[in-house]
Coordinates of C-alpha atoms and ligand atoms in Angstrom, one line a residue:
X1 CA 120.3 100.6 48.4
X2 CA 117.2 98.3 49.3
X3 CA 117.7 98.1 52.9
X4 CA 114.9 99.1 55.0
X5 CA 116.7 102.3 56.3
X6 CA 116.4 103.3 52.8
X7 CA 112.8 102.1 51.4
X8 CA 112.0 104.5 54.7
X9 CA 113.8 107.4 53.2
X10 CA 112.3 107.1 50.1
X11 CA 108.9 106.0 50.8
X12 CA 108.7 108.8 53.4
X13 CA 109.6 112.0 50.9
X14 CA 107.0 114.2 50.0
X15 CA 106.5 114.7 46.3
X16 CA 104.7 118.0 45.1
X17 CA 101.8 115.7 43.1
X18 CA 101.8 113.3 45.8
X19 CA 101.5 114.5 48.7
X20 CA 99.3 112.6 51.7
X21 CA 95.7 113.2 51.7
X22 CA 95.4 112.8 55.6
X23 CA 92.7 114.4 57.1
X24 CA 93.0 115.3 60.9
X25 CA 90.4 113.2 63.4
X26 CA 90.6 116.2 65.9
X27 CA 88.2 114.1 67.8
X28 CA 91.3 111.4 67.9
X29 CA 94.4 113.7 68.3
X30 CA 96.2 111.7 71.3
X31 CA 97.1 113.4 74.9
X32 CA 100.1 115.2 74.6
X33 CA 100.9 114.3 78.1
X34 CA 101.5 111.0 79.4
X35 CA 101.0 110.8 83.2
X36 CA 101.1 108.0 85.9
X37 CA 98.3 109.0 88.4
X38 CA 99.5 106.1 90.4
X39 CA 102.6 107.1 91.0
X40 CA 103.9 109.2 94.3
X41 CA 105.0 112.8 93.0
X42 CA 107.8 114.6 93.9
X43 CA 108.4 118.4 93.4
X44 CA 111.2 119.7 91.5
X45 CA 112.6 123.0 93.1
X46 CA 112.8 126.1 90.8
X47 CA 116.2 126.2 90.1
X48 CA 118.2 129.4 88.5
X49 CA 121.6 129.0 87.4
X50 CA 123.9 130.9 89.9
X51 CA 126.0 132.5 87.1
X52 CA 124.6 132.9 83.5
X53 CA 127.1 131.3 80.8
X54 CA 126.9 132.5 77.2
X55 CA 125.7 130.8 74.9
X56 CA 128.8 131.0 72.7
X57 CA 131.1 129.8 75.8
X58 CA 128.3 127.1 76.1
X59 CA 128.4 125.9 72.3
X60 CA 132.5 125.8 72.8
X61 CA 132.9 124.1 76.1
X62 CA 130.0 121.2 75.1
X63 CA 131.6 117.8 74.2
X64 CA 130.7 114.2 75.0
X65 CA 132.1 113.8 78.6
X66 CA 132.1 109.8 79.9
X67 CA 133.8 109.9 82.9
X68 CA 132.2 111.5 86.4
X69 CA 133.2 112.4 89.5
X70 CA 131.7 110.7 92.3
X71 CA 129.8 113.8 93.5
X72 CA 125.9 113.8 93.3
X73 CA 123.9 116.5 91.0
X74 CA 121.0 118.3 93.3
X75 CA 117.6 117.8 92.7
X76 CA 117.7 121.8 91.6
X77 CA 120.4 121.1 89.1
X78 CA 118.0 117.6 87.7
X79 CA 115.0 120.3 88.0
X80 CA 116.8 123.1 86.0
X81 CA 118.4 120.2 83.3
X82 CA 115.0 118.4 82.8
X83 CA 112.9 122.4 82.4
X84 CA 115.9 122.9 79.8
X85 CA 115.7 120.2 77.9
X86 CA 111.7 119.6 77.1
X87 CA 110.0 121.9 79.9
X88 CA 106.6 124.5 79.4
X89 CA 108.1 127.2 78.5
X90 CA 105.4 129.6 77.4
X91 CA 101.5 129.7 77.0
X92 CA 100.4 130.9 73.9
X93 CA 97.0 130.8 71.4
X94 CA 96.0 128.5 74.2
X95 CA 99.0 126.0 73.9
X96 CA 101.9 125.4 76.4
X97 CA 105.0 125.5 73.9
X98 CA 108.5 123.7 75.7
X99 CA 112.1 125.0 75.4
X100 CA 112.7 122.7 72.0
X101 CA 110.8 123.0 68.8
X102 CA 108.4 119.7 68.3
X103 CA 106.7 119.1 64.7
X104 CA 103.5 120.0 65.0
X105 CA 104.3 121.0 68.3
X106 CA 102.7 117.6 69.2
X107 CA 105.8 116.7 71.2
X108 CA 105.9 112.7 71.4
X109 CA 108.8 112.6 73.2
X110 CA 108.7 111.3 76.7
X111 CA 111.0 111.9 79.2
X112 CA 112.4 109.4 82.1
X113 CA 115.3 109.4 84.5
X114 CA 117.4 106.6 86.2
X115 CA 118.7 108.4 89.3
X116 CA 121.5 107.2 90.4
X117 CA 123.3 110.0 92.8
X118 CA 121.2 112.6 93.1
X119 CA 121.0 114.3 96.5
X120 CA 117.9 114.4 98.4
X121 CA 116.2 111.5 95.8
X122 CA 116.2 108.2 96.4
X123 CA 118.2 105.6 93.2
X124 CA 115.6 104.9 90.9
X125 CA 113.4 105.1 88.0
X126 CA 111.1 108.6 87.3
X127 CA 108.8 109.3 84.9
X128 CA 109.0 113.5 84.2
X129 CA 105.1 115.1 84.2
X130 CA 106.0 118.0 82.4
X131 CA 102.8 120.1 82.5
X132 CA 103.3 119.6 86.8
X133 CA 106.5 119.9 86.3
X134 CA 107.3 117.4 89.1
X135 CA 109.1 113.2 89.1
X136 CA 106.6 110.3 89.0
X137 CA 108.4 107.2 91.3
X138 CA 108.6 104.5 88.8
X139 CA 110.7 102.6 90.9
X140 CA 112.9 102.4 93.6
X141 CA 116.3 100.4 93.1
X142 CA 119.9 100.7 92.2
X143 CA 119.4 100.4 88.4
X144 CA 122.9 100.9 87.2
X145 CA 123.6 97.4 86.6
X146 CA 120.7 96.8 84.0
X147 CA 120.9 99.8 82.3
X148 CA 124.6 99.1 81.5
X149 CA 124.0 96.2 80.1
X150 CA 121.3 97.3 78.1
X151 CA 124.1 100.1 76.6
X152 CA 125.8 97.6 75.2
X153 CA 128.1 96.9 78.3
X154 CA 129.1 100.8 78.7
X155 CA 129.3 100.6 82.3
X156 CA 131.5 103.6 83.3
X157 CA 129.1 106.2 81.0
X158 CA 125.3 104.7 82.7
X159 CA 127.0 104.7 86.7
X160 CA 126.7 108.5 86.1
X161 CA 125.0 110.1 88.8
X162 CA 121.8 110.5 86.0
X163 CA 120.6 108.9 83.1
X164 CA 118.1 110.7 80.7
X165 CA 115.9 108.4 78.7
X166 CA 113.7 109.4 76.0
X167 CA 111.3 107.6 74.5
X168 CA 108.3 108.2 71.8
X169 CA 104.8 107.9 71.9
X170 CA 104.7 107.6 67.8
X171 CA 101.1 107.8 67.9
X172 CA 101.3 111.7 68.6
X173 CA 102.8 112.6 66.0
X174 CA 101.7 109.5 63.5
X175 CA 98.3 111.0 63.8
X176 CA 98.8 114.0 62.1
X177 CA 102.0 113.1 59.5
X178 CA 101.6 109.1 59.1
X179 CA 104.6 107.4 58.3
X180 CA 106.5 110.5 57.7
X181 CA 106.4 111.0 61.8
X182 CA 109.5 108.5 62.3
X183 CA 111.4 111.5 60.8
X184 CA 110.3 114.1 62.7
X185 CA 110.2 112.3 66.1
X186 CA 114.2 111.4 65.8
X187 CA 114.5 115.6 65.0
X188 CA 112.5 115.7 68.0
X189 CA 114.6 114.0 69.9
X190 CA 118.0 115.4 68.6
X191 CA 116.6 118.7 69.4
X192 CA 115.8 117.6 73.2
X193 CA 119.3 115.8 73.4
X194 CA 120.9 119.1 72.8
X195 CA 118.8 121.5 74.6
X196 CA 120.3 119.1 77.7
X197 CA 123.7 118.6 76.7
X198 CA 124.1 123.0 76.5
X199 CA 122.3 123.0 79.5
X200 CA 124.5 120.8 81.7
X201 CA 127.7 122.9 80.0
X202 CA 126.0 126.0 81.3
X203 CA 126.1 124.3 84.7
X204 CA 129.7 122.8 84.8
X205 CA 128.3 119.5 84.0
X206 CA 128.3 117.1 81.4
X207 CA 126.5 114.8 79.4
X208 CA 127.0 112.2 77.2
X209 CA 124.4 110.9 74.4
X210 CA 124.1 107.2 73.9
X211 CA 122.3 105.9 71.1
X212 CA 123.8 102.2 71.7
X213 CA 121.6 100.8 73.3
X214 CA 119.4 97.4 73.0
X215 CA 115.8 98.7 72.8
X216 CA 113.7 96.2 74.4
X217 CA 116.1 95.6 77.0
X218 CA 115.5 100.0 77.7
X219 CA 112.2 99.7 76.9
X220 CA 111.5 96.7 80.1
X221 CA 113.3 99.1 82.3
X222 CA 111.2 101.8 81.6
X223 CA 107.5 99.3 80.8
X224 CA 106.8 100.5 77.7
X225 CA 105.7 97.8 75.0
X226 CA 108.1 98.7 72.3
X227 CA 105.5 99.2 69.8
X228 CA 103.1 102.2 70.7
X229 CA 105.7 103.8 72.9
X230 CA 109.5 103.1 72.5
X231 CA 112.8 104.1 73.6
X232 CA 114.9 106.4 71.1
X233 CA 118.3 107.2 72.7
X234 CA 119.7 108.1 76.1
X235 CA 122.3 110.5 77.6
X236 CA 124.0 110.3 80.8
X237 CA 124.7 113.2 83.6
X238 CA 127.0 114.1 85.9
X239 CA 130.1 116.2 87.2
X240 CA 133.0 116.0 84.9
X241 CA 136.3 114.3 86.4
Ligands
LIG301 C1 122.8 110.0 68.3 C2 124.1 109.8 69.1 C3 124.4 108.6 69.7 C4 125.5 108.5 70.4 N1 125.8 107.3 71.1 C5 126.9 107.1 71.9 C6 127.1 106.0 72.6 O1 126.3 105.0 72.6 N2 128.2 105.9 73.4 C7 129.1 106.9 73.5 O2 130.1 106.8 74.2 N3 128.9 108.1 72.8 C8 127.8 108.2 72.0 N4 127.6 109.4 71.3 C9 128.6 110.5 71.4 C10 129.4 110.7 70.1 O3 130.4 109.6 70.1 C11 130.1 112.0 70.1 O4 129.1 113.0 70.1 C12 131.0 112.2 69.0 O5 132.1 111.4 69.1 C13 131.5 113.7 68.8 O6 132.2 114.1 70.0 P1 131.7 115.3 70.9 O7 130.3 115.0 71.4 O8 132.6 115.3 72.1 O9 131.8 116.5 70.1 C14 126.4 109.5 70.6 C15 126.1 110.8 70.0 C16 124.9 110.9 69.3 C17 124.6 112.3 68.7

């Protein structure tokens, strides 16, 4: 019991007469948003599901699906999927809050995706800006190749017509909750993972988390260093066979 999986879990507990005495740098609180004002934008069209399914059909249809048809998702179905799982979804007390729940609500998650076959946008890597709302063109290539191999080889599950990639900007959230963060940013995560997964079910298509994956060979696709910012798990799109 002295790996470092567990040092983590003990080391990161709070203790009723010890708890951190952290006090907040308002001054340094990081940007919530991370935006690539280089990049050419692309507008995501507002998207409304054309018939509404429960959510207790939803939470009994979802499973891991794999396999996809060869059938592209529209950009209104990526739009709808990418709102769903970490979009604004209300202003309040002067704060935009998103569909899933964030510590602190200082959401560190990040959100990319690898398009592979998705109508009207062409294969490639985007960057979602979430407060706009629109794609940032990372680049533009067939990606499907390098992002199976950095899945540990799963070749059939990352040629699906989307890939979702989430990574973490752990200073967000680091700033207010120190080493305790790591905790919360792989709830935050989770939470995102699912908000996407019930989604796609409430849209006749599925997903498929993948957490095998070999970071740094994610986290060069997507030019982040691996350190500030870092991939945390993946989930694949598409229209089951
Ligand atoms: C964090 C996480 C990582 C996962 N990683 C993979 C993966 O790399 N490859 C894969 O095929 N499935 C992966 N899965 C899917 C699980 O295998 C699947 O959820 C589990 O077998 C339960 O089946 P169900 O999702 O159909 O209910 C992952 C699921 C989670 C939550």
């Amino acid at each position: 019991m002295n790996g470092i999986g567990d040092q983590f879990q003990q080391q990161t507990k709070y203790l009723p007469d010890k708890m951190p005495k952290h006090r907040l740098v308002w001054e340094a609180k990081p940007s919530l948003y991370k935006e690539y004002p280089q990049a050419a934008r692309i507008d995501l069209p507002s998207f409304e599901p054309s018939a509404v399914m429960s959510l207790d059909e939803t939470l009994r249809r979802r499973k891991s699906i794999r396999d996809f048809r060869d059938k592209p998702l529209s950009k209104g179905q990526l739009s709808y999927l990418l709102w769903a799982s970490t979009g604004i979804q209300r202003q309040q007390d002067g704060y935009a809050f998103r569909t899933a729940p964030s510590a602190g609500a200082l959401y560190p998650i990040e959100s990319y995706v690898i398009a592979n076959n998705v109508k009207d946008l062409q294969a490639g890597l985007y960057h979602y800006s979430i407060q706009a709302h629109q794609l940032e063109a990372l680049a533009s290539q067939d990606f499907r190749h390098e992002i199976a191999q950095a899945a540990l080889g799963q070749t059939m599950r990352t040629a699906a017509p989307a890939v979702f990639i989430w990574s973490a900007v752990f200073e967000r959230c680091k700033w207010k909750y120190g080493q305790r963060a790591y905790r919360y940013i792989y709830l935050d995560a989770g939470h995102i993972a699912e908000n996407l997964a019930l989604a796609a079910v409430s849209l006749s298509l599925g997903t498929c988390e993948i957490g095998a994956l070999f970071d740094d060979q994610v986290n060069a696709i997507l030019g982040v260093d691996g350190v500030e910012e870092s991939v945390i798990c993946m989930a694949v799109v598409g229209v089951p066979l």
